[in-house]
PDB file of N, CA and C in Angstrom:
ATOM      1  N   MET H  17     130.257  84.721  64.440  1.00  0.00           N
ATOM      2  CA  MET H  17     130.490  85.231  63.116  1.00  0.00           C
ATOM      3  C   MET H  17     131.267  84.195  62.303  1.00  0.00           C
ATOM      4  N   ASP H  18     130.715  83.785  61.195  1.00  0.00           N
ATOM      5  CA  ASP H  18     131.365  82.806  60.333  1.00  0.00           C
ATOM      6  C   ASP H  18     132.140  83.547  59.250  1.00  0.00           C
ATOM      7  N   LEU H  19     133.457  83.485  59.325  1.00  0.00           N
ATOM      8  CA  LEU H  19     134.308  84.228  58.410  1.00  0.00           C
ATOM      9  C   LEU H  19     134.215  83.710  56.979  1.00  0.00           C
ATOM     10  N   THR H  20     134.000  82.409  56.796  1.00  0.00           N
ATOM     11  CA  THR H  20     133.922  81.862  55.437  1.00  0.00           C
ATOM     12  C   THR H  20     132.664  82.322  54.720  1.00  0.00           C
ATOM     13  N   SER H  21     131.554  82.445  55.432  1.00  0.00           N
ATOM     14  CA  SER H  21     130.331  82.920  54.770  1.00  0.00           C
ATOM     15  C   SER H  21     130.447  84.395  54.410  1.00  0.00           C
ATOM     16  N   ILE H  22     131.132  85.161  55.244  1.00  0.00           N
ATOM     17  CA  ILE H  22     131.344  86.576  54.919  1.00  0.00           C
ATOM     18  C   ILE H  22     132.259  86.701  53.704  1.00  0.00           C
ATOM     19  N   ALA H  23     133.328  85.899  53.666  1.00  0.00           N
ATOM     20  CA  ALA H  23     134.245  85.939  52.525  1.00  0.00           C
ATOM     21  C   ALA H  23     133.537  85.503  51.240  1.00  0.00           C
ATOM     22  N   ALA H  24     132.700  84.481  51.326  1.00  0.00           N
ATOM     23  CA  ALA H  24     131.948  84.032  50.151  1.00  0.00           C
ATOM     24  C   ALA H  24     130.973  85.107  49.690  1.00  0.00           C
ATOM     25  N   SER H  25     130.344  85.769  50.642  1.00  0.00           N
ATOM     26  CA  SER H  25     129.392  86.836  50.315  1.00  0.00           C
ATOM     27  C   SER H  25     130.099  87.993  49.630  1.00  0.00           C
ATOM     28  N   VAL H  26     131.261  88.368  50.157  1.00  0.00           N
ATOM     29  CA  VAL H  26     132.035  89.460  49.550  1.00  0.00           C
ATOM     30  C   VAL H  26     132.513  89.060  48.163  1.00  0.00           C
ATOM     31  N   GLY H  27     132.973  87.824  48.016  1.00  0.00           N
ATOM     32  CA  GLY H  27     133.461  87.365  46.717  1.00  0.00           C
ATOM     33  C   GLY H  27     132.380  87.318  45.662  1.00  0.00           C
ATOM     34  N   VAL H  28     131.242  86.757  46.011  1.00  0.00           N
ATOM     35  CA  VAL H  28     130.129  86.668  45.058  1.00  0.00           C
ATOM     36  C   VAL H  28     129.623  88.063  44.702  1.00  0.00           C
ATOM     37  N   GLY H  29     129.466  88.920  45.697  1.00  0.00           N
ATOM     38  CA  GLY H  29     129.010  90.279  45.436  1.00  0.00           C
ATOM     39  C   GLY H  29     129.992  91.058  44.584  1.00  0.00           C
ATOM     40  N   GLY H  30     131.281  90.862  44.843  1.00  0.00           N
ATOM     41  CA  GLY H  30     132.300  91.564  44.069  1.00  0.00           C
ATOM     42  C   GLY H  30     132.336  91.140  42.620  1.00  0.00           C
ATOM     43  N   VAL H  31     132.315  89.844  42.400  1.00  0.00           N
ATOM     44  CA  VAL H  31     132.351  89.337  41.021  1.00  0.00           C
ATOM     45  C   VAL H  31     131.086  89.749  40.264  1.00  0.00           C
ATOM     46  N   ALA H  32     129.941  89.579  40.897  1.00  0.00           N
ATOM     47  CA  ALA H  32     128.681  89.945  40.234  1.00  0.00           C
ATOM     48  C   ALA H  32     128.620  91.438  39.948  1.00  0.00           C
ATOM     49  N   GLY H  33     129.047  92.245  40.903  1.00  0.00           N
ATOM     50  CA  GLY H  33     129.030  93.690  40.703  1.00  0.00           C
ATOM     51  C   GLY H  33     129.932  94.126  39.575  1.00  0.00           C
ATOM     52  N   PHE H  34     131.150  93.563  39.511  1.00  0.00           N
ATOM     53  CA  PHE H  34     132.082  93.926  38.447  1.00  0.00           C
ATOM     54  C   PHE H  34     131.539  93.542  37.079  1.00  0.00           C
ATOM     55  N   VAL H  35     131.025  92.324  36.965  1.00  0.00           N
ATOM     56  CA  VAL H  35     130.519  91.843  35.670  1.00  0.00           C
ATOM     57  C   VAL H  35     129.320  92.670  35.215  1.00  0.00           C
ATOM     58  N   ILE H  36     128.413  92.962  36.119  1.00  0.00           N
ATOM     59  CA  ILE H  36     127.223  93.734  35.749  1.00  0.00           C
ATOM     60  C   ILE H  36     127.603  95.171  35.388  1.00  0.00           C
ATOM     61  N   GLY H  37     128.488  95.796  36.164  1.00  0.00           N
ATOM     62  CA  GLY H  37     128.928  97.154  35.847  1.00  0.00           C
ATOM     63  C   GLY H  37     129.629  97.230  34.511  1.00  0.00           C
ATOM     64  N   TYR H  38     130.502  96.259  34.230  1.00  0.00           N
ATOM     65  CA  TYR H  38     131.226  96.201  32.962  1.00  0.00           C
ATOM     66  C   TYR H  38     130.260  96.035  31.796  1.00  0.00           C
ATOM     67  N   ALA H  39     129.291  95.131  31.951  1.00  0.00           N
ATOM     68  CA  ALA H  39     128.327  94.869  30.878  1.00  0.00           C
ATOM     69  C   ALA H  39     127.440  96.085  30.615  1.00  0.00           C
ATOM     70  N   ILE H  40     126.994  96.733  31.666  1.00  0.00           N
ATOM     71  CA  ILE H  40     126.131  97.907  31.480  1.00  0.00           C
ATOM     72  C   ILE H  40     126.872  99.012  30.745  1.00  0.00           C
ATOM     73  N   LYS H  41     128.145  99.226  31.084  1.00  0.00           N
ATOM     74  CA  LYS H  41     128.917 100.262  30.398  1.00  0.00           C
ATOM     75  C   LYS H  41     129.069  99.929  28.920  1.00  0.00           C
ATOM     76  N   LYS H  42     129.340  98.661  28.595  1.00  0.00           N
ATOM     77  CA  LYS H  42     129.489  98.261  27.191  1.00  0.00           C
ATOM     78  C   LYS H  42     128.177  98.421  26.430  1.00  0.00           C
ATOM     79  N   ILE H  43     127.080  98.036  27.047  1.00  0.00           N
ATOM     80  CA  ILE H  43     125.774  98.162  26.403  1.00  0.00           C
ATOM     81  C   ILE H  43     125.434  99.632  26.164  1.00  0.00           C
ATOM     82  N   LEU H  44     125.719 100.485  27.151  1.00  0.00           N
ATOM     83  CA  LEU H  44     125.459 101.918  26.981  1.00  0.00           C
ATOM     84  C   LEU H  44     126.289 102.500  25.846  1.00  0.00           C
ATOM     85  N   LYS H  45     127.531 102.073  25.716  1.00  0.00           N
ATOM     86  CA  LYS H  45     128.366 102.561  24.616  1.00  0.00           C
ATOM     87  C   LYS H  45     127.777 102.175  23.276  1.00  0.00           C
ATOM     88  N   ILE H  46     127.336 100.937  23.144  1.00  0.00           N
ATOM     89  CA  ILE H  46     126.765 100.472  21.886  1.00  0.00           C
ATOM     90  C   ILE H  46     125.490 101.244  21.553  1.00  0.00           C
ATOM     91  N   VAL H  47     124.634 101.435  22.553  1.00  0.00           N
ATOM     92  CA  VAL H  47     123.382 102.166  22.333  1.00  0.00           C
ATOM     93  C   VAL H  47     123.668 103.611  21.920  1.00  0.00           C
ATOM     94  N   LEU H  48     124.627 104.255  22.569  1.00  0.00           N
ATOM     95  CA  LEU H  48     124.947 105.640  22.232  1.00  0.00           C
ATOM     96  C   LEU H  48     125.544 105.759  20.836  1.00  0.00           C
ATOM     97  N   VAL H  49     126.344 104.795  20.414  1.00  0.00           N
ATOM     98  CA  VAL H  49     126.887 104.821  19.057  1.00  0.00           C
ATOM     99  C   VAL H  49     125.760 104.667  18.031  1.00  0.00           C
ATOM    100  N   ILE H  50     124.829 103.767  18.287  1.00  0.00           N
ATOM    101  CA  ILE H  50     123.708 103.564  17.360  1.00  0.00           C
ATOM    102  C   ILE H  50     122.849 104.822  17.263  1.00  0.00           C
ATOM    103  N   VAL H  51     122.540 105.427  18.408  1.00  0.00           N
ATOM    104  CA  VAL H  51     121.730 106.655  18.402  1.00  0.00           C
ATOM    105  C   VAL H  51     122.475 107.781  17.684  1.00  0.00           C
ATOM    106  N   GLY H  52     123.768 107.895  17.935  1.00  0.00           N
ATOM    107  CA  GLY H  52     124.565 108.924  17.262  1.00  0.00           C
ATOM    108  C   GLY H  52     124.603 108.741  15.758  1.00  0.00           C
ATOM    109  N   LEU H  53     124.796 107.492  15.316  1.00  0.00           N
ATOM    110  CA  LEU H  53     124.802 107.229  13.881  1.00  0.00           C
ATOM    111  C   LEU H  53     123.442 107.513  13.254  1.00  0.00           C
ATOM    112  N   PHE H  54     122.379 107.185  13.969  1.00  0.00           N
ATOM    113  CA  PHE H  54     121.036 107.442  13.459  1.00  0.00           C
ATOM    114  C   PHE H  54     120.801 108.946  13.298  1.00  0.00           C
ATOM    115  N   LEU H  55     121.188 109.729  14.305  1.00  0.00           N
ATOM    116  CA  LEU H  55     121.003 111.179  14.216  1.00  0.00           C
ATOM    117  C   LEU H  55     121.897 111.792  13.138  1.00  0.00           C
ATOM    118  N   ALA H  56     123.114 111.261  12.980  1.00  0.00           N
ATOM    119  CA  ALA H  56     123.989 111.741  11.918  1.00  0.00           C
ATOM    120  C   ALA H  56     123.400 111.435  10.543  1.00  0.00           C
ATOM    121  N   ALA H  57     122.800 110.252  10.393  1.00  0.00           N
ATOM    122  CA  ALA H  57     122.167 109.894   9.121  1.00  0.00           C
ATOM    123  C   ALA H  57     120.972 110.803   8.839  1.00  0.00           C
ATOM    124  N   LEU H  58     120.184 111.093   9.881  1.00  0.00           N
ATOM    125  CA  LEU H  58     119.065 112.023   9.694  1.00  0.00           C
ATOM    126  C   LEU H  58     119.553 113.395   9.268  1.00  0.00           C
ATOM    127  N   ALA H  59     120.599 113.887   9.923  1.00  0.00           N
ATOM    128  CA  ALA H  59     121.133 115.212   9.578  1.00  0.00           C
ATOM    129  C   ALA H  59     121.677 115.229   8.154  1.00  0.00           C
ATOM    130  N   TYR H  60     122.356 114.163   7.750  1.00  0.00           N
ATOM    131  CA  TYR H  60     122.887 114.095   6.387  1.00  0.00           C
ATOM    132  C   TYR H  60     121.772 114.070   5.356  1.00  0.00           C
ATOM    133  N   LEU H  61     120.763 113.219   5.590  1.00  0.00           N
ATOM    134  CA  LEU H  61     119.655 113.136   4.633  1.00  0.00           C
ATOM    135  C   LEU H  61     118.874 114.445   4.576  1.00  0.00           C
ATOM    136  N   ALA H  62     118.757 115.121   5.714  1.00  0.00           N
ATOM    137  CA  ALA H  62     118.060 116.418   5.722  1.00  0.00           C
ATOM    138  C   ALA H  62     118.877 117.462   4.966  1.00  0.00           C
ATOM    139  N   SER H  63     120.209 117.427   5.102  1.00  0.00           N
ATOM    140  CA  SER H  63     121.032 118.413   4.390  1.00  0.00           C
ATOM    141  C   SER H  63     121.041 118.172   2.883  1.00  0.00           C
ATOM    142  N   GLN H  64     120.828 116.931   2.466  1.00  0.00           N
ATOM    143  CA  GLN H  64     120.779 116.607   1.044  1.00  0.00           C
ATOM    144  C   GLN H  64     119.395 116.825   0.444  1.00  0.00           C
ATOM    145  N   GLY H  65     118.412 117.144   1.283  1.00  0.00           N
ATOM    146  CA  GLY H  65     117.070 117.394   0.803  1.00  0.00           C
ATOM    147  C   GLY H  65     116.264 116.133   0.557  1.00  0.00           C
ATOM    148  N   VAL H  66     116.739 114.995   0.999  1.00  0.00           N
ATOM    149  CA  VAL H  66     116.026 113.738   0.791  1.00  0.00           C
ATOM    150  C   VAL H  66     114.826 113.657   1.723  1.00  0.00           C
ATOM    151  N   ILE H  67     115.010 114.083   2.967  1.00  0.00           N
ATOM    152  CA  ILE H  67     113.929 114.064   3.949  1.00  0.00           C
ATOM    153  C   ILE H  67     113.834 115.426   4.613  1.00  0.00           C
ATOM    154  N   SER H  68     112.729 115.647   5.256  1.00  0.00           N
ATOM    155  CA  SER H  68     112.525 116.854   6.041  1.00  0.00           C
ATOM    156  C   SER H  68     112.349 116.427   7.501  1.00  0.00           C
ATOM    157  N   VAL H  69     113.212 116.936   8.359  1.00  0.00           N
ATOM    158  CA  VAL H  69     113.207 116.536   9.761  1.00  0.00           C
ATOM    159  C   VAL H  69     112.682 117.692  10.604  1.00  0.00           C
ATOM    160  N   ASN H  70     111.714 117.398  11.448  1.00  0.00           N
ATOM    161  CA  ASN H  70     111.190 118.386  12.387  1.00  0.00           C
ATOM    162  C   ASN H  70     112.032 118.279  13.667  1.00  0.00           C
ATOM    163  N   TRP H  71     113.127 119.046  13.724  1.00  0.00           N
ATOM    164  CA  TRP H  71     114.062 118.958  14.842  1.00  0.00           C
ATOM    165  C   TRP H  71     113.423 119.408  16.152  1.00  0.00           C
ATOM    166  N   ASP H  72     112.457 120.330  16.077  1.00  0.00           N
ATOM    167  CA  ASP H  72     111.766 120.764  17.294  1.00  0.00           C
ATOM    168  C   ASP H  72     110.988 119.610  17.916  1.00  0.00           C
ATOM    169  N   LYS H  73     110.358 118.806  17.083  1.00  0.00           N
ATOM    170  CA  LYS H  73     109.611 117.640  17.572  1.00  0.00           C
ATOM    171  C   LYS H  73     110.559 116.608  18.195  1.00  0.00           C
ATOM    172  N   ILE H  74     111.715 116.378  17.561  1.00  0.00           N
ATOM    173  CA  ILE H  74     112.703 115.453  18.118  1.00  0.00           C
ATOM    174  C   ILE H  74     113.227 115.978  19.451  1.00  0.00           C
ATOM    175  N   ASN H  75     113.464 117.284  19.537  1.00  0.00           N
ATOM    176  CA  ASN H  75     113.941 117.893  20.775  1.00  0.00           C
ATOM    177  C   ASN H  75     112.919 117.746  21.896  1.00  0.00           C
ATOM    178  N   SER H  76     111.654 118.002  21.598  1.00  0.00           N
ATOM    179  CA  SER H  76     110.628 117.889  22.638  1.00  0.00           C
ATOM    180  C   SER H  76     110.424 116.440  23.065  1.00  0.00           C
ATOM    181  N   ALA H  77     110.526 115.492  22.124  1.00  0.00           N
ATOM    182  CA  ALA H  77     110.378 114.080  22.466  1.00  0.00           C
ATOM    183  C   ALA H  77     111.529 113.601  23.338  1.00  0.00           C
ATOM    184  N   SER H  78     112.747 114.014  23.006  1.00  0.00           N
ATOM    185  CA  SER H  78     113.893 113.590  23.813  1.00  0.00           C
ATOM    186  C   SER H  78     113.862 114.252  25.186  1.00  0.00           C
ATOM    187  N   THR H  79     113.421 115.496  25.254  1.00  0.00           N
ATOM    188  CA  THR H  79     113.315 116.175  26.546  1.00  0.00           C
ATOM    189  C   THR H  79     112.283 115.499  27.431  1.00  0.00           C
ATOM    190  N   SER H  80     111.138 115.143  26.860  1.00  0.00           N
ATOM    191  CA  SER H  80     110.111 114.477  27.662  1.00  0.00           C
ATOM    192  C   SER H  80     110.562 113.087  28.102  1.00  0.00           C
ATOM    193  N   ALA H  81     111.334 112.399  27.268  1.00  0.00           N
ATOM    194  CA  ALA H  81     111.857 111.088  27.662  1.00  0.00           C
ATOM    195  C   ALA H  81     112.846 111.224  28.812  1.00  0.00           C
ATOM    196  N   LEU H  82     113.705 112.228  28.753  1.00  0.00           N
ATOM    197  CA  LEU H  82     114.670 112.442  29.827  1.00  0.00           C
ATOM    198  C   LEU H  82     113.986 112.860  31.124  1.00  0.00           C
ATOM    199  N   VAL H  83     112.943 113.669  31.015  1.00  0.00           N
ATOM    200  CA  VAL H  83     112.188 114.053  32.211  1.00  0.00           C
ATOM    201  C   VAL H  83     111.499 112.836  32.811  1.00  0.00           C
ATOM    202  N   GLY H  84     110.982 111.964  31.976  1.00  0.00           N
ATOM    203  CA  GLY H  84     110.362 110.736  32.470  1.00  0.00           C
ATOM    204  C   GLY H  84     111.355 109.832  33.186  1.00  0.00           C
ATOM    205  N   ILE H  85     112.552 109.726  32.621  1.00  0.00           N
ATOM    206  CA  ILE H  85     113.591 108.930  33.276  1.00  0.00           C
ATOM    207  C   ILE H  85     113.989 109.558  34.602  1.00  0.00           C
ATOM    208  N   GLN H  86     114.113 110.872  34.616  1.00  0.00           N
ATOM    209  CA  GLN H  86     114.473 111.562  35.856  1.00  0.00           C
ATOM    210  C   GLN H  86     113.395 111.366  36.919  1.00  0.00           C
ATOM    211  N   ASN H  87     112.147 111.474  36.536  1.00  0.00           N
ATOM    212  CA  ASN H  87     111.055 111.279  37.494  1.00  0.00           C
ATOM    213  C   ASN H  87     111.022 109.852  38.021  1.00  0.00           C
ATOM    214  N   ALA H  88     111.328 108.898  37.154  1.00  0.00           N
ATOM    215  CA  ALA H  88     111.307 107.497  37.579  1.00  0.00           C
ATOM    216  C   ALA H  88     112.436 107.186  38.547  1.00  0.00           C
ATOM    217  N   THR H  89     113.593 107.814  38.343  1.00  0.00           N
ATOM    218  CA  THR H  89     114.733 107.509  39.206  1.00  0.00           C
ATOM    219  C   THR H  89     114.777 108.363  40.456  1.00  0.00           C
ATOM    220  N   MET H  90     114.331 109.589  40.380  1.00  0.00           N
ATOM    221  CA  MET H  90     114.442 110.494  41.526  1.00  0.00           C
ATOM    222  C   MET H  90     113.179 110.523  42.382  1.00  0.00           C
ATOM    223  N   GLY H  91     112.090 110.044  41.854  1.00  0.00           N
ATOM    224  CA  GLY H  91     110.833 110.124  42.577  1.00  0.00           C
ATOM    225  C   GLY H  91     110.543 108.892  43.413  1.00  0.00           C
ATOM    226  N   ALA H  92     111.536 108.380  44.097  1.00  0.00           N
ATOM    227  CA  ALA H  92     111.333 107.186  44.918  1.00  0.00           C
ATOM    228  C   ALA H  92     110.452 107.524  46.111  1.00  0.00           C
ATOM    229  N   THR H  93     109.519 106.661  46.375  1.00  0.00           N
ATOM    230  CA  THR H  93     108.603 106.868  47.498  1.00  0.00           C
ATOM    231  C   THR H  93     109.240 106.353  48.787  1.00  0.00           C
ATOM    232  N   PRO H  94     108.760 106.791  49.934  1.00  0.00           N
ATOM    233  CA  PRO H  94     109.294 106.259  51.198  1.00  0.00           C
ATOM    234  C   PRO H  94     109.109 104.741  51.323  1.00  0.00           C
ATOM    235  N   GLU H  95     108.044 104.210  50.737  1.00  0.00           N
ATOM    236  CA  GLU H  95     107.839 102.772  50.780  1.00  0.00           C
ATOM    237  C   GLU H  95     108.944 102.043  50.028  1.00  0.00           C
ATOM    238  N   ALA H  96     109.360 102.614  48.891  1.00  0.00           N
ATOM    239  CA  ALA H  96     110.435 101.994  48.122  1.00  0.00           C
ATOM    240  C   ALA H  96     111.746 102.045  48.905  1.00  0.00           C
ATOM    241  N   ALA H  97     111.999 103.154  49.589  1.00  0.00           N
ATOM    242  CA  ALA H  97     113.205 103.256  50.409  1.00  0.00           C
ATOM    243  C   ALA H  97     113.185 102.235  51.537  1.00  0.00           C
ATOM    244  N   ASN H  98     112.017 102.021  52.135  1.00  0.00           N
ATOM    245  CA  ASN H  98     111.905 101.017  53.188  1.00  0.00           C
ATOM    246  C   ASN H  98     112.145  99.613  52.640  1.00  0.00           C
ATOM    247  N   GLN H  99     111.655  99.336  51.436  1.00  0.00           N
ATOM    248  CA  GLN H  99     111.869  98.030  50.831  1.00  0.00           C
ATOM    249  C   GLN H  99     113.351  97.797  50.537  1.00  0.00           C
ATOM    250  N   VAL H 100     114.037  98.832  50.088  1.00  0.00           N
ATOM    251  CA  VAL H 100     115.472  98.711  49.822  1.00  0.00           C
ATOM    252  C   VAL H 100     116.219  98.432  51.122  1.00  0.00           C
ATOM    253  N   MET H 101     115.862  99.146  52.191  1.00  0.00           N
ATOM    254  CA  MET H 101     116.530  98.932  53.474  1.00  0.00           C
ATOM    255  C   MET H 101     116.267  97.520  54.005  1.00  0.00           C
ATOM    256  N   MET H 102     115.058  97.009  53.803  1.00  0.00           N
ATOM    257  CA  MET H 102     114.748  95.647  54.230  1.00  0.00           C
ATOM    258  C   MET H 102     115.565  94.631  53.420  1.00  0.00           C
ATOM    259  N   ALA H 103     115.706  94.875  52.120  1.00  0.00           N
ATOM    260  CA  ALA H 103     116.488  93.974  51.279  1.00  0.00           C
ATOM    261  C   ALA H 103     117.947  93.988  51.701  1.00  0.00           C
ATOM    262  N   LEU H 104     118.475  95.166  52.008  1.00  0.00           N
ATOM    263  CA  LEU H 104     119.864  95.255  52.468  1.00  0.00           C
ATOM    264  C   LEU H 104     120.057  94.515  53.781  1.00  0.00           C
ATOM    265  N   ALA H 105     119.080  94.601  54.653  1.00  0.00           N
ATOM    266  CA  ALA H 105     119.183  93.913  55.935  1.00  0.00           C
ATOM    267  C   ALA H 105     119.138  92.401  55.738  1.00  0.00           C
ATOM    268  N   ASN H 106     118.343  91.942  54.782  1.00  0.00           N
ATOM    269  CA  ASN H 106     118.220  90.505  54.555  1.00  0.00           C
ATOM    270  C   ASN H 106     119.421  89.936  53.795  1.00  0.00           C
ATOM    271  N   ILE H 107     119.941  90.693  52.845  1.00  0.00           N
ATOM    272  CA  ILE H 107     121.061  90.210  52.040  1.00  0.00           C
ATOM    273  C   ILE H 107     122.357  90.298  52.824  1.00  0.00           C
ATOM    274  N   GLY H 108     122.555  91.380  53.503  1.00  0.00           N
ATOM    275  CA  GLY H 108     123.774  91.548  54.281  1.00  0.00           C
ATOM    276  C   GLY H 108     124.649  92.636  53.716  1.00  0.00           C
ATOM    277  N   ILE H 109     125.294  93.323  54.619  1.00  0.00           N
ATOM    278  CA  ILE H 109     126.152  94.441  54.237  1.00  0.00           C
ATOM    279  C   ILE H 109     127.369  93.985  53.425  1.00  0.00           C
ATOM    280  N   PRO H 110     128.037  92.871  53.753  1.00  0.00           N
ATOM    281  CA  PRO H 110     129.210  92.494  52.955  1.00  0.00           C
ATOM    282  C   PRO H 110     128.880  92.270  51.475  1.00  0.00           C
ATOM    283  N   LEU H 111     127.756  91.642  51.195  1.00  0.00           N
ATOM    284  CA  LEU H 111     127.379  91.375  49.810  1.00  0.00           C
ATOM    285  C   LEU H 111     127.074  92.670  49.075  1.00  0.00           C
ATOM    286  N   THR H 112     126.240  93.520  49.657  1.00  0.00           N
ATOM    287  CA  THR H 112     125.848  94.750  48.974  1.00  0.00           C
ATOM    288  C   THR H 112     127.002  95.739  48.872  1.00  0.00           C
ATOM    289  N   GLY H 113     127.819  95.790  49.907  1.00  0.00           N
ATOM    290  CA  GLY H 113     128.963  96.699  49.864  1.00  0.00           C
ATOM    291  C   GLY H 113     129.964  96.303  48.803  1.00  0.00           C
ATOM    292  N   SER H 114     130.299  95.015  48.738  1.00  0.00           N
ATOM    293  CA  SER H 114     131.245  94.559  47.728  1.00  0.00           C
ATOM    294  C   SER H 114     130.635  94.657  46.329  1.00  0.00           C
ATOM    295  N   PHE H 115     129.332  94.417  46.226  1.00  0.00           N
ATOM    296  CA  PHE H 115     128.660  94.549  44.925  1.00  0.00           C
ATOM    297  C   PHE H 115     128.743  95.992  44.432  1.00  0.00           C
ATOM    298  N   ALA H 116     128.446  96.953  45.317  1.00  0.00           N
ATOM    299  CA  ALA H 116     128.454  98.362  44.921  1.00  0.00           C
ATOM    300  C   ALA H 116     129.854  98.822  44.526  1.00  0.00           C
ATOM    301  N   ALA H 117     130.853  98.444  45.315  1.00  0.00           N
ATOM    302  CA  ALA H 117     132.222  98.852  44.996  1.00  0.00           C
ATOM    303  C   ALA H 117     132.700  98.221  43.690  1.00  0.00           C
ATOM    304  N   ALA H 118     132.434  96.945  43.506  1.00  0.00           N
ATOM    305  CA  ALA H 118     132.857  96.268  42.280  1.00  0.00           C
ATOM    306  C   ALA H 118     132.064  96.746  41.070  1.00  0.00           C
ATOM    307  N   PHE H 119     130.788  97.102  41.266  1.00  0.00           N
ATOM    308  CA  PHE H 119     129.981  97.653  40.177  1.00  0.00           C
ATOM    309  C   PHE H 119     130.611  98.954  39.679  1.00  0.00           C
ATOM    310  N   ALA H 120     130.997  99.819  40.614  1.00  0.00           N
ATOM    311  CA  ALA H 120     131.641 101.080  40.235  1.00  0.00           C
ATOM    312  C   ALA H 120     132.956 100.821  39.499  1.00  0.00           C
ATOM    313  N   LEU H 121     133.735  99.872  39.979  1.00  0.00           N
ATOM    314  CA  LEU H 121     134.996  99.541  39.331  1.00  0.00           C
ATOM    315  C   LEU H 121     134.762  98.965  37.932  1.00  0.00           C
ATOM    316  N   GLY H 122     133.807  98.057  37.823  1.00  0.00           N
ATOM    317  CA  GLY H 122     133.489  97.483  36.513  1.00  0.00           C
ATOM    318  C   GLY H 122     132.958  98.509  35.540  1.00  0.00           C
ATOM    319  N   PHE H 123     132.161  99.455  36.042  1.00  0.00           N
ATOM    320  CA  PHE H 123     131.626 100.506  35.175  1.00  0.00           C
ATOM    321  C   PHE H 123     132.742 101.425  34.697  1.00  0.00           C
ATOM    322  N   MET H 124     133.708 101.705  35.574  1.00  0.00           N
ATOM    323  CA  MET H 124     134.837 102.560  35.163  1.00  0.00           C
ATOM    324  C   MET H 124     135.738 101.841  34.170  1.00  0.00           C
ATOM    325  N   LYS H 125     135.938 100.557  34.334  1.00  0.00           N
ATOM    326  CA  LYS H 125     136.828  99.806  33.435  1.00  0.00           C
ATOM    327  C   LYS H 125     136.169  99.468  32.105  1.00  0.00           C
ATOM    328  N   GLY H 126     134.846  99.425  32.068  1.00  0.00           N
ATOM    329  CA  GLY H 126     134.122  99.031  30.867  1.00  0.00           C
ATOM    330  C   GLY H 126     134.211  99.960  29.794  1.00  0.00           C
TER     331      GLY H 126
END
């Protein structure tokens, strides 16, 4: 067992995980602010009578988008699970473990 390669793997995985988690949280915040401002502008223009908004259509479109995202993330096939396990075996537990822990920390701090 080479301790320096394990330490390097943990360090690289930790730094990469933290940076990616932090960036994803910041990007999600920006996207949510933009979507919120857009919906607020639609509601304001609709209340002023400038535009007519079909809120039922917006609701059904957002619901179908969320269902699509849920199906894409939760509907993993056994082949995909096997590919993930093979990747974990090839990359190594120290790298993936430190990446996952640092990703969670970066996402919380972001």
